[in-house]
Amino acid sequence: MSDALINGLAGAGGGIIAQLITYPLQTVNTRQQTERDLKKEKRKLGTIEQMCQVVKQEGWGRLYGGLTPSLVGTTASQGVYYYFYQIFRNKAESKALERQKKGIGDGSVGMLSSLIVAALSGCVNVLLTNPIWVVVTRMQTHTNILKKDHSNRLATPALEETVLSAIEPFSYSTGHAIQEVYDEAGFWGFWKGVFPTLIMVSNPAMQFMLYETMLKRLKKQRSLSNPDNNGVTALEIFLLGALAKLGATVVTYPLNVVKARLQAKQVATGDRRHQYKGTVDAILKMIRYEGFYGFYKGMSTKIVQSVLAAAVLFMIKEELVKGARLLLVKDGIHTVKSKLP
């Protein structure tokens, strides 16, 4: 089994577990990003309050709306990303070794090469898996609406409430979401939001740039106060990394909101503010009707969800990679022993 395949499968496994744990937060965050009802916005419900509201009005199942295609998407995304990352990384390492033989460099992959490898892997992942995430967004933002029966206008409020609770809400499945996207925009509708998503691939690059800038400034200030000691502690590195991640998220989050708006169901009739023809149109309308605040809806929820998901993903992935390599080593030793006379 190749190292690329091991990393791909481990990434997929870690992604699935992280997805299961943080999915309710993702659902609420997507709804916050795509909310365009000004009356609802005035209430400004918190993340926990909104989760409770969804459970009360639509049931626990709606917090996990679109979970099946989301798990498929997570498996595909993590598998594709880590598989191609390892392939591109191996090529970058072989080129670095070739340059070292020619007397250029030390044989290691440089910062720029690492960023290019990550960017290329991210782009391949986005182009291949975007249709899945369009369907997931549709299912996360779909709301079960109970229709009132007005046949008996003399019904008391209590009786009306009983009748409402007895009505079975419309079951919105993956098939319904796929059909809805196709009917709305055809084949290319499954690649809605792909442009802002491709730009978001730059998030790791921004994070690294912010980290290096802050690290240099910290070392410079420390060397001025104490020339003999310009090192940094593990805690300081951790905090710098967290700040860099936060900064990169703040910068790229508006693109995430635009992507969600484009992938959510478009309102065919009514207020034109809710109709987006493309990325530029969505950005201009959001600035005009919602202001810059609209680009940061649900950001606090996203930060909590992304940090938790990333921590779980990396922890599980590394453990799975270690376990797989250990099994391969044991299997190799067993095979060698069985061939001995």
Short mmCIF file of C-alpha atoms in Angstrom, two decimals:
data_model
loop_
_atom_site.label_atom_id
_atom_site.label_comp_id
_atom_site.label_asym_id
_atom_site.label_seq_id
_atom_site.Cartn_x
_atom_site.Cartn_y
_atom_site.Cartn_z
CA MET A 1 0.00 0.00 0.00
CA SER A 2 1.46 3.37 -1.04
CA ASP A 3 2.04 6.19 1.42
CA ALA A 4 -0.34 8.39 -0.58
CA LEU A 5 -3.15 5.84 -0.26
CA ILE A 6 -2.53 5.43 3.49
CA ASN A 7 -2.74 9.20 4.01
CA GLY A 8 -5.82 9.42 1.82
CA LEU A 9 -7.71 6.71 3.71
CA ALA A 10 -6.59 8.05 7.11
CA GLY A 11 -7.69 11.57 6.15
CA ALA A 12 -11.07 10.23 5.08
CA GLY A 13 -11.50 8.33 8.36
CA GLY A 14 -10.56 11.33 10.47
CA GLY A 15 -12.84 13.55 8.43
CA ILE A 16 -15.85 11.28 8.95
CA ILE A 17 -15.44 11.25 12.74
CA ALA A 18 -14.90 15.03 12.86
CA GLN A 19 -17.99 15.50 10.67
CA LEU A 20 -20.20 13.38 12.93
CA ILE A 21 -19.14 15.35 16.01
CA THR A 22 -19.46 18.86 14.56
CA TYR A 23 -22.30 18.44 12.03
CA PRO A 24 -25.04 20.22 14.06
CA LEU A 25 -22.74 23.25 14.27
CA GLN A 26 -22.23 23.11 10.49
CA THR A 27 -26.00 23.04 9.90
CA VAL A 28 -26.61 26.05 12.13
CA ASN A 29 -23.66 27.91 10.61
CA THR A 30 -24.92 27.33 7.04
CA ARG A 31 -28.36 28.62 8.05
CA GLN A 32 -26.79 31.68 9.64
CA GLN A 33 -24.79 32.40 6.49
CA THR A 34 -27.78 32.07 4.16
CA GLU A 35 -30.32 33.91 6.35
CA ARG A 36 -31.79 36.82 4.38
CA ASP A 37 -34.98 37.49 6.35
CA LEU A 38 -34.52 40.90 8.01
CA LYS A 39 -37.21 40.12 10.61
CA LYS A 40 -35.35 37.02 11.76
CA GLU A 41 -32.01 38.85 11.78
CA LYS A 42 -33.31 41.33 14.38
CA ARG A 43 -33.74 38.50 16.88
CA LYS A 44 -30.02 37.61 16.69
CA LEU A 45 -30.30 34.15 18.21
CA GLY A 46 -27.09 32.58 19.48
CA THR A 47 -25.76 29.26 18.21
CA ILE A 48 -27.18 27.19 21.09
CA GLU A 49 -30.52 29.03 20.93
CA GLN A 50 -30.77 28.41 17.20
CA MET A 51 -29.97 24.72 17.64
CA CYS A 52 -32.72 24.45 20.26
CA GLN A 53 -35.12 26.29 17.94
CA VAL A 54 -34.42 23.85 15.09
CA VAL A 55 -35.00 20.88 17.41
CA LYS A 56 -38.23 22.37 18.79
CA GLN A 57 -39.74 23.38 15.45
CA GLU A 58 -38.35 20.73 13.08
CA GLY A 59 -37.04 17.89 15.22
CA TRP A 60 -33.57 16.49 15.96
CA GLY A 61 -33.28 15.10 12.46
CA ARG A 62 -32.97 18.55 10.88
CA LEU A 63 -29.70 19.21 12.73
CA TYR A 64 -28.34 16.28 10.71
CA GLY A 65 -30.08 17.22 7.44
CA GLY A 66 -27.84 16.20 4.55
CA LEU A 67 -25.58 14.08 6.77
CA THR A 68 -25.38 11.19 4.27
CA PRO A 69 -24.14 13.25 1.30
CA SER A 70 -21.99 15.24 3.72
CA LEU A 71 -20.23 12.08 4.91
CA VAL A 72 -19.75 11.06 1.28
CA GLY A 73 -18.38 14.54 0.58
CA THR A 74 -16.08 14.48 3.61
CA THR A 75 -14.74 11.05 2.68
CA ALA A 76 -14.20 12.13 -0.91
CA SER A 77 -12.73 15.54 0.01
CA GLN A 78 -10.29 14.30 2.62
CA GLY A 79 -9.35 11.26 0.57
CA VAL A 80 -8.82 13.26 -2.63
CA TYR A 81 -6.93 16.05 -0.86
CA TYR A 82 -4.48 13.88 1.07
CA TYR A 83 -4.01 11.48 -1.84
CA PHE A 84 -3.06 14.22 -4.29
CA TYR A 85 -1.16 16.12 -1.59
CA GLN A 86 1.10 13.12 -1.03
CA ILE A 87 1.58 12.66 -4.79
CA PHE A 88 2.48 16.33 -5.34
CA ARG A 89 4.62 16.30 -2.19
CA ASN A 90 6.58 13.27 -3.37
CA LYS A 91 7.24 14.97 -6.71
CA ALA A 92 8.35 18.16 -4.93
CA GLU A 93 10.72 16.15 -2.71
CA SER A 94 12.23 14.29 -5.68
CA LYS A 95 12.82 17.60 -7.50
CA ALA A 96 14.41 19.05 -4.35
CA LEU A 97 16.80 16.07 -4.17
CA GLU A 98 17.66 16.50 -7.87
CA ARG A 99 18.52 20.15 -7.24
CA GLN A 100 20.66 19.15 -4.26
CA LYS A 101 22.68 16.81 -6.50
CA LYS A 102 23.33 19.78 -8.77
CA GLY A 103 24.52 21.80 -5.78
CA ILE A 104 21.32 23.83 -5.39
CA GLY A 105 19.56 23.84 -2.03
CA ASP A 106 19.72 21.37 0.87
CA GLY A 107 17.33 18.76 -0.53
CA SER A 108 14.30 19.87 1.51
CA VAL A 109 10.99 21.22 0.18
CA GLY A 110 10.88 25.00 0.58
CA MET A 111 8.05 27.18 1.87
CA LEU A 112 6.88 28.25 -1.59
CA SER A 113 6.88 24.68 -2.88
CA SER A 114 4.87 23.54 0.16
CA LEU A 115 2.29 26.25 -0.44
CA ILE A 116 2.02 25.33 -4.13
CA VAL A 117 1.56 21.64 -3.25
CA ALA A 118 -1.21 22.49 -0.77
CA ALA A 119 -2.88 24.88 -3.24
CA LEU A 120 -2.84 22.36 -6.11
CA SER A 121 -4.26 19.61 -3.88
CA GLY A 122 -6.98 21.96 -2.68
CA CYS A 123 -7.94 23.00 -6.22
CA VAL A 124 -8.23 19.39 -7.43
CA ASN A 125 -10.35 18.59 -4.37
CA VAL A 126 -12.69 21.57 -4.96
CA LEU A 127 -13.23 20.81 -8.65
CA LEU A 128 -14.00 17.14 -8.03
CA THR A 129 -16.21 17.41 -4.93
CA ASN A 130 -18.09 20.73 -5.32
CA PRO A 131 -21.31 19.03 -6.58
CA ILE A 132 -21.57 17.08 -3.33
CA TRP A 133 -21.32 20.24 -1.22
CA VAL A 134 -23.98 22.01 -3.29
CA VAL A 135 -26.39 19.19 -2.41
CA VAL A 136 -25.33 19.28 1.26
CA THR A 137 -25.94 23.05 1.46
CA ARG A 138 -29.42 22.61 -0.03
CA MET A 139 -30.29 19.95 2.55
CA GLN A 140 -28.87 21.92 5.47
CA THR A 141 -30.83 25.05 4.57
CA HIS A 142 -34.11 23.27 3.76
CA THR A 143 -36.77 23.99 6.37
CA ASN A 144 -39.72 21.71 7.10
CA ILE A 145 -42.80 23.94 6.79
CA LEU A 146 -46.05 22.69 8.22
CA LYS A 147 -49.03 23.87 6.19
CA LYS A 148 -52.16 24.93 8.02
CA ASP A 149 -55.50 23.35 7.16
CA HIS A 150 -58.01 26.20 6.68
CA SER A 151 -60.94 23.90 5.77
CA ASN A 152 -62.46 24.34 9.21
CA ARG A 153 -62.37 28.05 9.99
CA LEU A 154 -64.33 27.50 13.23
CA ALA A 155 -61.62 25.35 14.72
CA THR A 156 -60.29 26.50 18.06
CA PRO A 157 -56.58 27.42 18.44
CA ALA A 158 -56.04 24.31 20.55
CA LEU A 159 -57.63 22.06 17.91
CA GLU A 160 -55.65 23.81 15.16
CA GLU A 161 -52.41 23.17 17.04
CA THR A 162 -53.31 19.48 17.41
CA VAL A 163 -54.01 19.22 13.66
CA LEU A 164 -50.70 20.95 12.83
CA SER A 165 -48.70 18.58 15.01
CA ALA A 166 -50.34 15.60 13.34
CA ILE A 167 -49.29 16.65 9.82
CA GLU A 168 -46.24 14.76 8.59
CA PRO A 169 -43.56 17.22 7.32
CA PHE A 170 -42.32 16.85 3.74
CA SER A 171 -39.41 14.43 3.53
CA TYR A 172 -36.59 16.24 1.71
CA SER A 173 -34.13 13.60 0.57
CA THR A 174 -30.83 13.69 -1.31
CA GLY A 175 -32.70 12.86 -4.51
CA HIS A 176 -34.99 15.87 -4.04
CA ALA A 177 -31.98 18.17 -3.54
CA ILE A 178 -30.23 16.85 -6.66
CA GLN A 179 -33.39 17.25 -8.75
CA GLU A 180 -33.95 20.76 -7.38
CA VAL A 181 -30.42 21.88 -8.30
CA TYR A 182 -30.70 20.39 -11.79
CA ASP A 183 -34.14 21.91 -12.45
CA GLU A 184 -32.91 25.30 -11.27
CA ALA A 185 -29.59 25.60 -13.16
CA GLY A 186 -28.95 22.39 -15.09
CA PHE A 187 -25.67 20.44 -15.01
CA TRP A 188 -23.51 23.46 -14.18
CA GLY A 189 -25.68 24.22 -11.15
CA PHE A 190 -23.67 21.61 -9.26
CA TRP A 191 -20.60 23.83 -9.59
CA LYS A 192 -22.22 26.91 -8.06
CA GLY A 193 -19.89 28.69 -5.67
CA VAL A 194 -16.80 26.99 -7.10
CA PHE A 195 -15.02 30.31 -7.79
CA PRO A 196 -15.06 31.62 -4.18
CA THR A 197 -14.25 28.09 -2.98
CA LEU A 198 -11.13 27.99 -5.18
CA ILE A 199 -10.03 31.35 -3.76
CA MET A 200 -10.50 29.98 -0.22
CA VAL A 201 -7.73 27.49 -0.98
CA SER A 202 -5.45 30.45 -0.14
CA ASN A 203 -6.45 30.21 3.54
CA PRO A 204 -3.40 28.09 4.57
CA ALA A 205 -1.06 30.45 2.70
CA MET A 206 -2.49 33.45 4.56
CA GLN A 207 -2.21 31.58 7.85
CA PHE A 208 1.47 30.78 7.25
CA MET A 209 2.24 34.35 6.13
CA LEU A 210 0.60 35.83 9.26
CA TYR A 211 2.39 33.33 11.49
CA GLU A 212 5.83 34.08 10.03
CA THR A 213 5.26 37.86 10.25
CA MET A 214 4.20 37.73 13.91
CA LEU A 215 7.02 35.32 14.78
CA LYS A 216 9.67 37.62 13.27
CA ARG A 217 8.30 40.65 15.13
CA LEU A 218 8.25 38.74 18.42
CA LYS A 219 11.87 37.57 17.97
CA LYS A 220 12.96 41.09 17.03
CA GLN A 221 11.35 42.65 20.11
CA ARG A 222 12.84 39.95 22.33
CA SER A 223 16.32 40.41 20.89
CA LEU A 224 16.14 44.17 21.54
CA SER A 225 15.27 43.64 25.20
CA ASN A 226 17.61 40.68 25.68
CA PRO A 227 20.23 40.12 22.92
CA ASP A 228 21.27 36.77 24.40
CA ASN A 229 17.77 35.30 24.20
CA ASN A 230 15.55 35.70 21.13
CA GLY A 231 13.85 32.29 21.30
CA VAL A 232 10.13 31.63 21.75
CA THR A 233 8.33 29.16 24.00
CA ALA A 234 5.98 26.37 22.91
CA LEU A 235 3.03 28.28 24.39
CA GLU A 236 3.92 31.40 22.39
CA ILE A 237 4.15 29.36 19.18
CA PHE A 238 0.75 27.83 19.95
CA LEU A 239 -0.80 31.27 20.49
CA LEU A 240 0.80 32.66 17.34
CA GLY A 241 -0.56 29.72 15.35
CA ALA A 242 -4.04 30.27 16.81
CA LEU A 243 -3.94 34.00 15.99
CA ALA A 244 -2.73 33.26 12.46
CA LYS A 245 -5.58 30.78 11.93
CA LEU A 246 -8.07 33.30 13.30
CA GLY A 247 -6.72 36.01 11.00
CA ALA A 248 -6.88 33.78 7.93
CA THR A 249 -10.44 32.76 8.82
CA VAL A 250 -11.55 36.37 9.24
CA VAL A 251 -10.05 37.29 5.85
CA THR A 252 -11.51 34.35 3.89
CA TYR A 253 -14.83 33.93 5.76
CA PRO A 254 -16.77 36.35 3.49
CA LEU A 255 -16.03 34.03 0.56
CA ASN A 256 -17.50 31.16 2.57
CA VAL A 257 -20.71 33.14 3.06
CA VAL A 258 -20.89 34.03 -0.66
CA LYS A 259 -20.37 30.38 -1.56
CA ALA A 260 -23.20 29.29 0.77
CA ARG A 261 -25.54 31.95 -0.69
CA LEU A 262 -24.86 30.75 -4.23
CA GLN A 263 -25.31 27.07 -3.35
CA ALA A 264 -28.51 27.57 -1.33
CA LYS A 265 -31.89 27.52 -3.09
CA GLN A 266 -32.43 30.66 -5.16
CA VAL A 267 -35.76 32.44 -4.75
CA ALA A 268 -37.29 32.54 -8.25
CA THR A 269 -40.01 35.03 -7.37
CA GLY A 270 -40.37 37.88 -4.93
CA ASP A 271 -37.55 40.05 -3.58
CA ARG A 272 -34.71 40.40 -6.11
CA ARG A 273 -32.27 40.86 -3.23
CA HIS A 274 -32.44 37.08 -2.76
CA GLN A 275 -31.62 36.27 -6.39
CA TYR A 276 -27.95 35.88 -7.31
CA LYS A 277 -26.72 35.49 -10.89
CA GLY A 278 -23.13 34.76 -9.89
CA THR A 279 -20.29 35.53 -7.48
CA VAL A 280 -19.92 39.22 -8.36
CA ASP A 281 -23.69 39.79 -8.32
CA ALA A 282 -23.96 38.15 -4.89
CA ILE A 283 -21.14 40.30 -3.47
CA LEU A 284 -22.62 43.56 -4.83
CA LYS A 285 -26.13 42.78 -3.58
CA MET A 286 -24.88 41.80 -0.13
CA ILE A 287 -22.91 45.04 0.16
CA ARG A 288 -25.89 47.10 -1.02
CA TYR A 289 -28.66 45.50 1.03
CA GLU A 290 -26.89 44.02 4.08
CA GLY A 291 -23.64 45.93 4.44
CA PHE A 292 -20.32 44.33 5.34
CA TYR A 293 -21.95 42.68 8.37
CA GLY A 294 -23.65 40.26 5.99
CA PHE A 295 -20.28 38.77 5.02
CA TYR A 296 -19.56 37.73 8.62
CA LYS A 297 -22.84 36.09 9.61
CA GLY A 298 -22.26 33.06 11.82
CA MET A 299 -18.48 33.54 11.98
CA SER A 300 -18.26 32.72 15.71
CA THR A 301 -20.04 29.42 15.08
CA LYS A 302 -17.70 28.66 12.18
CA ILE A 303 -14.59 29.33 14.27
CA VAL A 304 -15.72 26.93 17.01
CA GLN A 305 -16.74 24.28 14.48
CA SER A 306 -13.59 24.54 12.33
CA VAL A 307 -11.16 24.51 15.27
CA LEU A 308 -12.89 21.49 16.86
CA ALA A 309 -13.14 19.65 13.53
CA ALA A 310 -9.49 20.34 12.67
CA ALA A 311 -8.28 19.12 16.07
CA VAL A 312 -10.27 15.88 15.80
CA LEU A 313 -9.29 15.37 12.14
CA PHE A 314 -5.54 15.71 12.65
CA MET A 315 -5.55 13.61 15.83
CA ILE A 316 -7.51 10.73 14.25
CA LYS A 317 -5.60 10.93 10.95
CA GLU A 318 -2.18 10.68 12.59
CA GLU A 319 -3.28 7.75 14.75
CA LEU A 320 -4.70 5.91 11.72
CA VAL A 321 -1.52 6.52 9.71
CA LYS A 322 0.63 5.19 12.58
CA GLY A 323 -1.63 2.14 12.96
CA ALA A 324 -1.61 1.37 9.23
CA ARG A 325 2.18 1.65 8.97
CA LEU A 326 2.63 -0.54 12.04
CA LEU A 327 0.37 -3.20 10.53
CA LEU A 328 2.30 -3.06 7.24
CA VAL A 329 5.63 -3.45 9.07
CA LYS A 330 4.32 -6.43 11.07
CA ASP A 331 2.87 -7.98 7.93
CA GLY A 332 6.22 -7.52 6.15
CA ILE A 333 8.14 -9.14 9.00
CA HIS A 334 5.68 -12.05 9.06
CA THR A 335 6.05 -12.51 5.29
CA VAL A 336 9.86 -12.53 5.51
CA LYS A 337 9.83 -15.08 8.35
CA SER A 338 7.47 -17.38 6.45
CA LYS A 339 9.86 -17.40 3.47
CA LEU A 340 12.86 -18.35 5.62
CA PRO A 341 13.86 -22.04 5.53
#
